[in-house]
mmCIF file of C-alpha atoms and ligand atoms in Angstrom:
data_model
loop_
_atom_site.group_PDB
_atom_site.id
_atom_site.type_symbol
_atom_site.label_atom_id
_atom_site.label_comp_id
_atom_site.label_asym_id
_atom_site.label_seq_id
_atom_site.Cartn_x
_atom_site.Cartn_y
_atom_site.Cartn_z
ATOM 1 C CA MET Q 1343 -0.067 -0.178 0.030
ATOM 2 C CA ASP Q 1344 1.035 3.814 -1.309
ATOM 3 C CA ARG Q 1345 2.129 5.255 2.743
ATOM 4 C CA MET Q 1346 0.221 8.865 2.787
ATOM 5 C CA SER Q 1347 2.622 11.793 3.141
ATOM 6 C CA ALA Q 1348 2.784 13.480 6.340
ATOM 7 C CA SER Q 1349 0.043 15.942 7.454
ATOM 8 C CA ILE Q 1350 0.977 19.637 7.982
ATOM 9 C CA ILE Q 1351 1.424 21.180 11.281
ATOM 10 C CA ASP Q 1352 -0.509 24.621 10.346
ATOM 11 C CA GLY Q 1353 1.311 27.503 12.245
ATOM 12 C CA ARG Q 1354 -0.737 30.093 10.898
ATOM 13 C CA ALA Q 1355 -4.584 28.373 11.352
ATOM 14 C CA LEU Q 1356 -2.865 27.199 15.397
ATOM 15 C CA SER Q 1357 -1.752 31.164 15.522
ATOM 16 C CA LEU Q 1358 -5.590 32.781 14.379
ATOM 17 C CA ARG Q 1359 -6.965 31.178 17.104
ATOM 18 C CA LEU Q 1360 -4.730 31.576 19.391
ATOM 19 C CA ARG Q 1361 -4.947 35.261 18.555
ATOM 20 C CA GLU Q 1362 -8.474 35.364 18.736
ATOM 21 C CA SER Q 1363 -8.724 34.477 22.072
ATOM 22 C CA LEU Q 1364 -6.238 36.725 23.157
ATOM 23 C CA SER Q 1365 -8.634 39.603 21.513
ATOM 24 C CA GLU Q 1366 -10.788 38.776 23.692
ATOM 25 C CA ARG Q 1367 -8.741 39.323 26.865
ATOM 26 C CA ILE Q 1368 -7.038 42.310 25.403
ATOM 27 C CA LYS Q 1369 -10.953 43.394 24.817
ATOM 28 C CA ARG Q 1370 -11.273 42.817 28.518
ATOM 29 C CA LEU Q 1371 -8.440 44.035 29.675
ATOM 30 C CA SER Q 1372 -9.539 47.746 27.637
ATOM 31 C CA ARG Q 1373 -12.467 47.314 29.367
ATOM 32 C CA ARG Q 1374 -10.586 48.131 32.355
ATOM 33 C CA GLY Q 1375 -8.726 50.952 30.488
ATOM 34 C CA ILE Q 1376 -5.681 49.157 30.123
ATOM 35 C CA VAL Q 1377 -3.848 48.534 27.150
ATOM 36 C CA PRO Q 1378 -1.016 46.138 26.752
ATOM 37 C CA GLY Q 1379 1.908 47.646 25.557
ATOM 38 C CA LEU Q 1380 5.511 46.200 24.396
ATOM 39 C CA PHE Q 1381 9.054 47.917 24.367
ATOM 40 C CA VAL Q 1382 10.866 46.759 21.114
ATOM 41 C CA LEU Q 1383 14.209 47.514 21.495
ATOM 42 C CA LEU Q 1384 16.232 46.770 18.166
ATOM 43 C CA ALA Q 1385 20.530 47.612 17.988
ATOM 44 C CA GLY Q 1386 21.639 47.946 14.527
ATOM 45 C CA SER Q 1387 20.692 46.722 10.640
ATOM 46 C CA ASP Q 1388 20.741 43.451 10.983
ATOM 47 C CA PRO Q 1389 17.934 42.741 7.872
ATOM 48 C CA ALA Q 1390 16.491 39.454 9.695
ATOM 49 C CA SER Q 1391 16.144 41.082 13.473
ATOM 50 C CA GLN Q 1392 14.632 44.215 11.263
ATOM 51 C CA SER Q 1393 12.153 41.613 9.299
ATOM 52 C CA TYR Q 1394 11.454 39.848 12.893
ATOM 53 C CA VAL Q 1395 11.222 43.001 14.534
ATOM 54 C CA ASN Q 1396 8.845 44.502 12.235
ATOM 55 C CA ALA Q 1397 6.083 41.592 11.926
ATOM 56 C CA LYS Q 1398 6.097 41.560 16.085
ATOM 57 C CA GLU Q 1399 4.959 45.155 15.521
ATOM 58 C CA LYS Q 1400 2.744 44.406 13.200
ATOM 59 C CA ALA Q 1401 1.300 41.529 14.504
ATOM 60 C CA CYS Q 1402 0.785 43.573 17.914
ATOM 61 C CA ARG Q 1403 -1.023 46.136 15.812
ATOM 62 C CA GLU Q 1404 -3.299 43.929 14.366
ATOM 63 C CA ILE Q 1405 -4.751 42.911 18.421
ATOM 64 C CA GLY Q 1406 -4.348 45.312 20.013
ATOM 65 C CA ILE Q 1407 -1.096 45.821 21.335
ATOM 66 C CA ARG Q 1408 0.493 48.854 21.600
ATOM 67 C CA SER Q 1409 4.013 48.613 20.855
ATOM 68 C CA PHE Q 1410 6.931 51.039 21.647
ATOM 69 C CA ASP Q 1411 9.139 51.286 18.980
ATOM 70 C CA HIS Q 1412 12.937 51.658 20.213
ATOM 71 C CA ARG Q 1413 15.694 51.554 17.102
ATOM 72 C CA LEU Q 1414 19.253 52.624 17.892
ATOM 73 C CA PRO Q 1415 22.640 52.249 15.168
ATOM 74 C CA GLU Q 1416 24.935 49.234 14.807
ATOM 75 C CA ASP Q 1417 27.393 51.150 16.832
ATOM 76 C CA ALA Q 1418 24.306 52.445 19.793
ATOM 77 C CA ALA Q 1419 26.201 52.734 23.247
ATOM 78 C CA GLU Q 1420 25.383 49.948 26.228
ATOM 79 C CA SER Q 1421 24.883 53.020 28.653
ATOM 80 C CA GLU Q 1422 21.985 53.747 26.219
ATOM 81 C CA LEU Q 1423 20.581 50.784 26.112
ATOM 82 C CA LEU Q 1424 20.287 49.856 29.111
ATOM 83 C CA SER Q 1425 19.196 53.550 29.994
ATOM 84 C CA LEU Q 1426 15.872 53.106 27.545
ATOM 85 C CA ILE Q 1427 15.451 49.177 29.321
ATOM 86 C CA SER Q 1428 15.571 51.560 33.011
ATOM 87 C CA GLU Q 1429 12.788 53.636 31.797
ATOM 88 C CA ALA Q 1430 10.527 50.868 30.061
ATOM 89 C CA ASN Q 1431 11.213 48.736 33.845
ATOM 90 C CA ALA Q 1432 9.601 51.654 35.227
ATOM 91 C CA ASP Q 1433 7.011 52.898 33.112
ATOM 92 C CA PRO Q 1434 3.038 51.357 33.909
ATOM 93 C CA ASP Q 1435 2.631 51.366 30.072
ATOM 94 C CA VAL Q 1436 4.902 49.020 28.958
ATOM 95 C CA HIS Q 1437 4.287 45.556 30.594
ATOM 96 C CA GLY Q 1438 6.624 43.376 28.045
ATOM 97 C CA ILE Q 1439 10.060 44.059 26.657
ATOM 98 C CA LEU Q 1440 11.964 42.828 23.750
ATOM 99 C CA VAL Q 1441 15.767 43.206 22.803
ATOM 100 C CA GLN Q 1442 15.858 41.822 19.903
ATOM 101 C CA LEU Q 1443 19.311 39.383 19.628
ATOM 102 C CA PRO Q 1444 21.791 39.423 18.338
ATOM 103 C CA LEU Q 1445 22.982 42.631 19.374
ATOM 104 C CA PRO Q 1446 25.661 44.368 17.968
ATOM 105 C CA GLY Q 1447 29.570 44.288 17.835
ATOM 106 C CA ALA Q 1448 30.590 45.032 21.531
ATOM 107 C CA LEU Q 1449 27.336 45.044 23.090
ATOM 108 C CA ASP Q 1450 27.475 42.839 26.268
ATOM 109 C CA GLN Q 1451 24.031 40.291 25.321
ATOM 110 C CA ASN Q 1452 23.891 39.180 28.768
ATOM 111 C CA ARG Q 1453 24.545 42.559 30.482
ATOM 112 C CA VAL Q 1454 21.307 44.158 28.688
ATOM 113 C CA ILE Q 1455 19.244 41.505 29.358
ATOM 114 C CA GLY Q 1456 20.509 40.627 32.671
ATOM 115 C CA ALA Q 1457 19.081 44.877 33.109
ATOM 116 C CA VAL Q 1458 15.268 43.935 31.666
ATOM 117 C CA ASP Q 1459 12.495 43.740 34.701
ATOM 118 C CA PRO Q 1460 12.035 39.523 34.857
ATOM 119 C CA GLY Q 1461 8.360 40.499 35.206
ATOM 120 C CA LYS Q 1462 8.577 42.294 31.716
ATOM 121 C CA ASP Q 1463 10.944 39.402 30.177
ATOM 122 C CA VAL Q 1464 8.538 38.424 27.211
ATOM 123 C CA ASP Q 1465 11.747 36.382 25.499
ATOM 124 C CA ALA Q 1466 11.998 34.931 29.371
ATOM 125 C CA PHE Q 1467 16.274 35.586 27.915
ATOM 126 C CA HIS Q 1468 16.754 36.787 31.766
ATOM 127 C CA PRO Q 1469 18.726 34.606 34.093
ATOM 128 C CA LEU Q 1470 16.197 34.280 36.496
ATOM 129 C CA ASN Q 1471 13.090 33.311 34.255
ATOM 130 C CA ALA Q 1472 15.545 30.705 32.699
ATOM 131 C CA GLY Q 1473 16.422 29.302 36.128
ATOM 132 C CA ARG Q 1474 12.827 28.820 37.259
ATOM 133 C CA LEU Q 1475 12.082 26.889 34.118
ATOM 134 C CA LEU Q 1476 15.535 24.453 35.023
ATOM 135 C CA LEU Q 1477 13.201 24.167 38.691
ATOM 136 C CA GLU Q 1478 9.795 23.772 37.320
ATOM 137 C CA GLN Q 1479 8.935 26.862 38.704
ATOM 138 C CA ASP Q 1480 6.850 29.733 37.523
ATOM 139 C CA GLY Q 1481 7.794 31.598 34.804
ATOM 140 C CA MET Q 1482 7.962 34.046 31.715
ATOM 141 C CA ARG Q 1483 9.015 30.829 29.263
ATOM 142 C CA PRO Q 1484 10.676 31.515 25.568
ATOM 143 C CA CYS Q 1485 8.414 32.084 22.887
ATOM 144 C CA THR Q 1486 9.734 29.430 20.437
ATOM 145 C CA PRO Q 1487 9.480 26.414 23.222
ATOM 146 C CA LEU Q 1488 6.300 27.617 23.763
ATOM 147 C CA GLY Q 1489 5.214 27.853 20.143
ATOM 148 C CA ILE Q 1490 6.093 23.844 19.476
ATOM 149 C CA LEU Q 1491 4.624 22.974 22.434
ATOM 150 C CA HIS Q 1492 1.389 24.352 22.193
ATOM 151 C CA ALA Q 1493 1.430 22.724 18.649
ATOM 152 C CA LEU Q 1494 2.001 19.300 19.795
ATOM 153 C CA GLU Q 1495 -0.709 19.555 21.791
ATOM 154 C CA ALA Q 1496 -2.801 21.026 18.998
ATOM 155 C CA TYR Q 1497 -1.926 17.677 17.109
ATOM 156 C CA CYS Q 1498 -2.540 15.864 19.950
ATOM 157 C CA ILE Q 1499 1.014 14.704 19.646
ATOM 158 C CA PRO Q 1500 1.688 12.177 22.783
ATOM 159 C CA VAL Q 1501 4.580 13.557 24.639
ATOM 160 C CA GLU Q 1502 4.689 11.450 26.754
ATOM 161 C CA GLY Q 1503 7.240 8.913 27.628
ATOM 162 C CA SER Q 1504 8.002 9.579 23.777
ATOM 163 C CA GLU Q 1505 11.824 9.602 22.134
ATOM 164 C CA VAL Q 1506 12.233 13.237 21.487
ATOM 165 C CA VAL Q 1507 15.521 14.604 19.638
ATOM 166 C CA ILE Q 1508 16.605 17.810 19.697
ATOM 167 C CA LEU Q 1509 19.124 19.315 16.998
ATOM 168 C CA GLY Q 1510 20.675 22.335 18.860
ATOM 169 C CA ARG Q 1511 21.249 23.394 22.121
ATOM 170 C CA SER Q 1512 20.890 27.273 22.349
ATOM 171 C CA SER Q 1513 19.456 28.926 25.347
ATOM 172 C CA VAL Q 1514 16.843 30.571 22.729
ATOM 173 C CA VAL Q 1515 15.500 27.179 21.462
ATOM 174 C CA GLY Q 1516 17.441 24.038 21.972
ATOM 175 C CA LYS Q 1517 17.609 24.071 25.788
ATOM 176 C CA PRO Q 1518 14.835 25.729 26.945
ATOM 177 C CA LEU Q 1519 12.583 23.056 25.322
ATOM 178 C CA ALA Q 1520 14.368 20.258 25.989
ATOM 179 C CA ASN Q 1521 13.725 21.389 30.024
ATOM 180 C CA LEU Q 1522 9.941 22.016 29.295
ATOM 181 C CA LEU Q 1523 10.214 18.441 27.826
ATOM 182 C CA LEU Q 1524 11.635 16.710 30.743
ATOM 183 C CA PHE Q 1525 8.751 18.723 32.672
ATOM 184 C CA ARG Q 1526 6.796 16.588 34.755
ATOM 185 C CA SER Q 1527 3.564 17.342 33.065
ATOM 186 C CA SER Q 1528 1.116 15.803 30.372
ATOM 187 C CA LEU Q 1529 3.247 18.155 27.633
ATOM 188 C CA GLY Q 1530 6.671 17.157 29.335
ATOM 189 C CA ASN Q 1531 7.585 13.124 30.241
ATOM 190 C CA ALA Q 1532 9.640 12.982 27.418
ATOM 191 C CA THR Q 1533 12.697 10.967 27.278
ATOM 192 C CA VAL Q 1534 14.895 14.025 25.443
ATOM 193 C CA THR Q 1535 18.269 14.013 23.821
ATOM 194 C CA VAL Q 1536 20.147 16.978 22.433
ATOM 195 C CA CYS Q 1537 22.194 16.917 19.777
ATOM 196 C CA HIS Q 1538 24.858 19.991 19.020
ATOM 197 C CA SER Q 1539 27.738 20.179 16.253
ATOM 198 C CA ARG Q 1540 29.847 17.481 17.641
ATOM 199 C CA THR Q 1541 27.246 15.103 17.995
ATOM 200 C CA ARG Q 1542 28.830 11.732 16.112
ATOM 201 C CA ASP Q 1543 26.967 9.872 14.162
ATOM 202 C CA LEU Q 1544 23.623 12.421 13.985
ATOM 203 C CA GLY Q 1545 21.522 9.771 11.575
ATOM 204 C CA GLN Q 1546 21.799 7.073 14.166
ATOM 205 C CA VAL Q 1547 20.578 9.418 16.964
ATOM 206 C CA THR Q 1548 17.904 11.409 14.908
ATOM 207 C CA ARG Q 1549 16.651 8.077 13.605
ATOM 208 C CA ARG Q 1550 15.091 7.696 17.281
ATOM 209 C CA ALA Q 1551 13.355 9.610 17.600
ATOM 210 C CA ASP Q 1552 9.643 9.858 17.821
ATOM 211 C CA ILE Q 1553 9.635 13.991 17.588
ATOM 212 C CA LEU Q 1554 11.935 15.705 15.863
ATOM 213 C CA ILE Q 1555 12.836 19.361 16.058
ATOM 214 C CA ALA Q 1556 15.659 20.388 14.015
ATOM 215 C CA ALA Q 1557 16.710 23.878 15.330
ATOM 216 C CA ALA Q 1558 20.637 24.066 14.358
ATOM 217 C CA GLY Q 1559 20.573 27.363 11.817
ATOM 218 C CA GLN Q 1560 21.811 24.836 8.146
ATOM 219 C CA PRO Q 1561 19.019 24.979 6.033
ATOM 220 C CA GLY Q 1562 18.131 21.002 4.503
ATOM 221 C CA LEU Q 1563 20.294 19.450 7.698
ATOM 222 C CA VAL Q 1564 17.536 16.925 8.089
ATOM 223 C CA THR Q 1565 16.972 14.652 4.986
ATOM 224 C CA ALA Q 1566 14.390 11.307 4.497
ATOM 225 C CA ASP Q 1567 17.533 8.875 5.776
ATOM 226 C CA MET Q 1568 17.635 10.889 9.180
ATOM 227 C CA VAL Q 1569 14.129 10.870 10.162
ATOM 228 C CA LYS Q 1570 12.276 7.177 11.200
ATOM 229 C CA GLU Q 1571 9.215 5.712 9.490
ATOM 230 C CA GLY Q 1572 5.983 8.237 11.163
ATOM 231 C CA ALA Q 1573 8.575 10.801 13.103
ATOM 232 C CA VAL Q 1574 6.728 14.236 13.491
ATOM 233 C CA VAL Q 1575 8.965 16.018 12.128
ATOM 234 C CA ILE Q 1576 9.135 20.050 13.461
ATOM 235 C CA ASP Q 1577 10.925 22.377 11.949
ATOM 236 C CA VAL Q 1578 12.409 25.444 13.257
ATOM 237 C CA GLY Q 1579 15.292 26.772 11.113
ATOM 238 C CA VAL Q 1580 14.753 29.916 9.361
ATOM 239 C CA HIS Q 1581 16.630 30.441 6.586
ATOM 240 C CA ARG Q 1582 16.221 33.330 2.794
ATOM 241 C CA ILE Q 1583 17.799 31.585 0.231
ATOM 242 C CA GLU Q 1584 18.640 34.086 -2.530
ATOM 243 C CA ASP Q 1585 16.489 33.272 -5.875
ATOM 244 C CA THR Q 1586 15.511 35.689 -8.522
ATOM 245 C CA ARG Q 1587 12.474 33.650 -9.718
ATOM 246 C CA VAL Q 1588 10.576 34.390 -6.584
ATOM 247 C CA PRO Q 1589 8.611 38.010 -5.978
ATOM 248 C CA GLY Q 1590 11.060 39.420 -3.067
ATOM 249 C CA GLY Q 1591 14.536 37.175 -4.502
ATOM 250 C CA TYR Q 1592 15.066 34.844 -1.951
ATOM 251 C CA ARG Q 1593 12.679 32.354 -0.601
ATOM 252 C CA VAL Q 1594 12.867 31.082 2.841
ATOM 253 C CA ARG Q 1595 13.076 27.131 4.264
ATOM 254 C CA GLY Q 1596 14.421 25.882 6.952
ATOM 255 C CA ASP Q 1597 16.712 22.893 8.607
ATOM 256 C CA VAL Q 1598 14.213 20.102 6.982
ATOM 257 C CA ASP Q 1599 14.254 18.891 3.357
ATOM 258 C CA PHE Q 1600 10.576 19.302 3.807
ATOM 259 C CA GLU Q 1601 9.941 17.191 0.124
ATOM 260 C CA SER Q 1602 11.793 13.845 1.055
ATOM 261 C CA VAL Q 1603 10.934 14.534 4.845
ATOM 262 C CA ARG Q 1604 7.315 14.876 4.705
ATOM 263 C CA GLU Q 1605 7.205 11.145 2.459
ATOM 264 C CA LYS Q 1606 8.298 9.626 5.650
ATOM 265 C CA ALA Q 1607 6.759 11.693 9.049
ATOM 266 C CA SER Q 1608 3.674 11.858 10.221
ATOM 267 C CA PHE Q 1609 3.250 15.271 10.720
ATOM 268 C CA ILE Q 1610 5.326 18.099 9.788
ATOM 269 C CA THR Q 1611 5.770 21.781 10.561
ATOM 270 C CA PRO Q 1612 6.082 23.457 6.686
ATOM 271 C CA VAL Q 1613 8.885 26.836 6.339
ATOM 272 C CA PRO Q 1614 7.307 29.535 6.300
ATOM 273 C CA GLY Q 1615 4.188 28.926 7.852
ATOM 274 C CA GLY Q 1616 4.823 26.662 10.777
ATOM 275 C CA VAL Q 1617 6.952 27.438 13.798
ATOM 276 C CA GLY Q 1618 7.187 31.447 12.903
ATOM 277 C CA PRO Q 1619 3.913 32.563 13.448
ATOM 278 C CA LEU Q 1620 3.400 30.075 16.280
ATOM 279 C CA THR Q 1621 6.448 32.420 18.115
ATOM 280 C CA ILE Q 1622 4.716 35.727 16.678
ATOM 281 C CA SER Q 1623 1.647 34.171 19.070
ATOM 282 C CA MET Q 1624 3.670 33.017 22.157
ATOM 283 C CA LEU Q 1625 5.208 36.370 21.989
ATOM 284 C CA LEU Q 1626 1.494 38.147 22.215
ATOM 285 C CA HIS Q 1627 0.915 36.240 24.844
ATOM 286 C CA ASN Q 1628 3.213 36.346 27.123
ATOM 287 C CA THR Q 1629 2.616 40.427 26.411
ATOM 288 C CA VAL Q 1630 -0.589 39.657 27.259
ATOM 289 C CA VAL Q 1631 0.060 37.671 30.635
ATOM 290 C CA CYS Q 1632 2.159 40.211 31.705
ATOM 291 C CA ALA Q 1633 -0.717 43.445 31.699
ATOM 292 C CA GLU Q 1634 -2.704 40.986 33.051
ATOM 293 C CA ARG Q 1635 -0.558 40.065 36.006
ATOM 294 C CA ALA Q 1636 0.183 44.239 36.306
ATOM 295 C CA ALA Q 1637 -4.003 44.624 36.135
ATOM 296 C CA GLY Q 1638 -4.554 41.551 38.788
ATOM 297 C CA THR Q 1639 -6.442 39.748 36.630
ATOM 298 C CA GLU Q 1640 -3.910 36.877 35.326
ATOM 299 C CA LYS Q 1641 -5.821 33.694 34.121
ATOM 300 C CA THR Q 1642 -3.883 30.535 35.195
ATOM 301 C CA ALA Q 1643 -4.507 29.074 31.443
HETATM 302 P P1 NAP W 1159 22.252 28.696 17.199
HETATM 303 O O1 NAP W 1159 22.413 29.674 18.540
HETATM 304 O O2 NAP W 1159 23.044 29.011 15.861
HETATM 305 O O3 NAP W 1159 21.787 27.037 17.847
HETATM 306 C C1 NAP W 1159 22.013 26.229 16.892
HETATM 307 C C2 NAP W 1159 22.585 25.316 17.159
HETATM 308 O O4 NAP W 1159 22.599 23.934 16.388
HETATM 309 C C3 NAP W 1159 24.163 24.771 18.261
HETATM 310 O O5 NAP W 1159 23.547 24.083 19.309
HETATM 311 C C4 NAP W 1159 24.786 24.112 17.402
HETATM 312 O O6 NAP W 1159 25.737 23.444 18.242
HETATM 313 C C5 NAP W 1159 23.697 23.119 16.703
HETATM 314 N N1 NAP W 1159 24.528 22.934 14.942
HETATM 315 C C6 NAP W 1159 24.884 23.385 13.976
HETATM 316 N N2 NAP W 1159 24.960 22.613 13.113
HETATM 317 C C7 NAP W 1159 24.894 21.672 13.582
HETATM 318 C C8 NAP W 1159 24.907 20.373 12.568
HETATM 319 N N3 NAP W 1159 25.327 19.698 11.821
HETATM 320 N N4 NAP W 1159 24.231 19.262 13.412
HETATM 321 C C9 NAP W 1159 23.934 19.247 14.936
HETATM 322 N N5 NAP W 1159 23.580 20.637 16.062
HETATM 323 C C10 NAP W 1159 24.388 21.892 14.806
HETATM 324 O O7 NAP W 1159 21.078 28.912 16.929
HETATM 325 P P2 NAP W 1159 19.048 29.259 17.225
HETATM 326 O O8 NAP W 1159 19.091 30.536 17.761
HETATM 327 O O9 NAP W 1159 18.798 28.266 18.532
HETATM 328 O O10 NAP W 1159 18.238 29.467 16.250
HETATM 329 C C11 NAP W 1159 18.218 27.996 15.412
HETATM 330 C C12 NAP W 1159 17.608 28.442 13.853
HETATM 331 O O11 NAP W 1159 16.383 28.787 14.235
HETATM 332 C C13 NAP W 1159 18.548 29.453 12.888
HETATM 333 O O12 NAP W 1159 17.611 28.994 11.894
HETATM 334 C C14 NAP W 1159 16.812 30.417 13.549
HETATM 335 O O13 NAP W 1159 16.582 31.559 12.112
HETATM 336 C C15 NAP W 1159 15.726 29.679 14.040
HETATM 337 N N6 NAP W 1159 15.320 30.408 15.034
HETATM 338 C C16 NAP W 1159 13.764 29.639 14.443
HETATM 339 C C17 NAP W 1159 12.601 30.774 15.079
HETATM 340 C C18 NAP W 1159 11.056 30.880 15.253
HETATM 341 O O14 NAP W 1159 10.234 31.270 15.285
HETATM 342 N N7 NAP W 1159 11.166 30.538 13.555
HETATM 343 C C19 NAP W 1159 13.074 31.348 16.172
HETATM 344 C C20 NAP W 1159 14.521 31.377 16.883
HETATM 345 C C21 NAP W 1159 15.041 30.560 16.206
HETATM 346 P P3 NAP W 1159 27.021 23.847 18.477
HETATM 347 O O15 NAP W 1159 26.339 24.661 19.944
HETATM 348 O O16 NAP W 1159 28.318 22.867 19.172
HETATM 349 O O17 NAP W 1159 27.358 25.550 17.689
#
């Protein structure tokens, strides 16, 4: 019998639903005179960072979150960033603070992120939130891992007891995601393996995965021979590939060789339209949670 190709995990459709429910929560806040506010700090002119920040601000506008946009030149002084962050920490109209990474040049990322009020840290990169995550304590959770967990839950993909292999050990994706998947909860309790650039025989490891999550930043790294029949494949990678035949002059692809892997997987996320929109939705979610917390109306869901 011919095998069906994988079902697509539609990040855009999931995001739409998430944003509808956030929109209701924003309306409830506005009835109390509160408009959730997101402070966005972008230093430098990296095109990918600019396009992420534009997409985040557009999503904020569409849903009724006020964004406070601060763009600084490549050679901005660290003291300038720190003073803007300090103002945002103290500003009651700012509920969430986002510093777009990577920061250019000589700026000390740890010092800048460490200056953000952990209660407004919507990216959850502050060491306090990272520590709380490690200890399974309440705190902000990073947006991309949250988006991935949401997709697994929405598509009823069992996590508990499954073999999850993550490609990449960054503090933004791989490590926090591994920790969340280890939580003693229904969306956790997985057996997690984290691979990186020194992992020997990557294919041997990835073929064990019931759920394979690629966040290595290497276009097309995951090919069909590295995937177990019926595995769930989540592609976090985002790469702009120059292509003069398409409008805009580039197309976007992920870490997974989508066409070959979809013939072997049971579920797969596309790029674009998979993890990306979910990441932005979770940023909106975290901002709304911060605003609700400030208003004393936080929901636990
Ligand atoms: P990163 O900080 O560059 O980390 C990449 C990780 O992958 C590192 O741990 C690296 O290993 C590992 N790696 C590199 N080559 C590998 C290989 N051949 N085999 C196994 N592991 C390998 O990247 P990141 O910030 O986590 O982002 C990863 C990708 O996701 C990028 O394409 C990024 O653009 C994308 N991303 C997308 C979203 C979204 O919303 N869709 C959000 C965040 C990131 P070492 O530690 O040994 O160097």
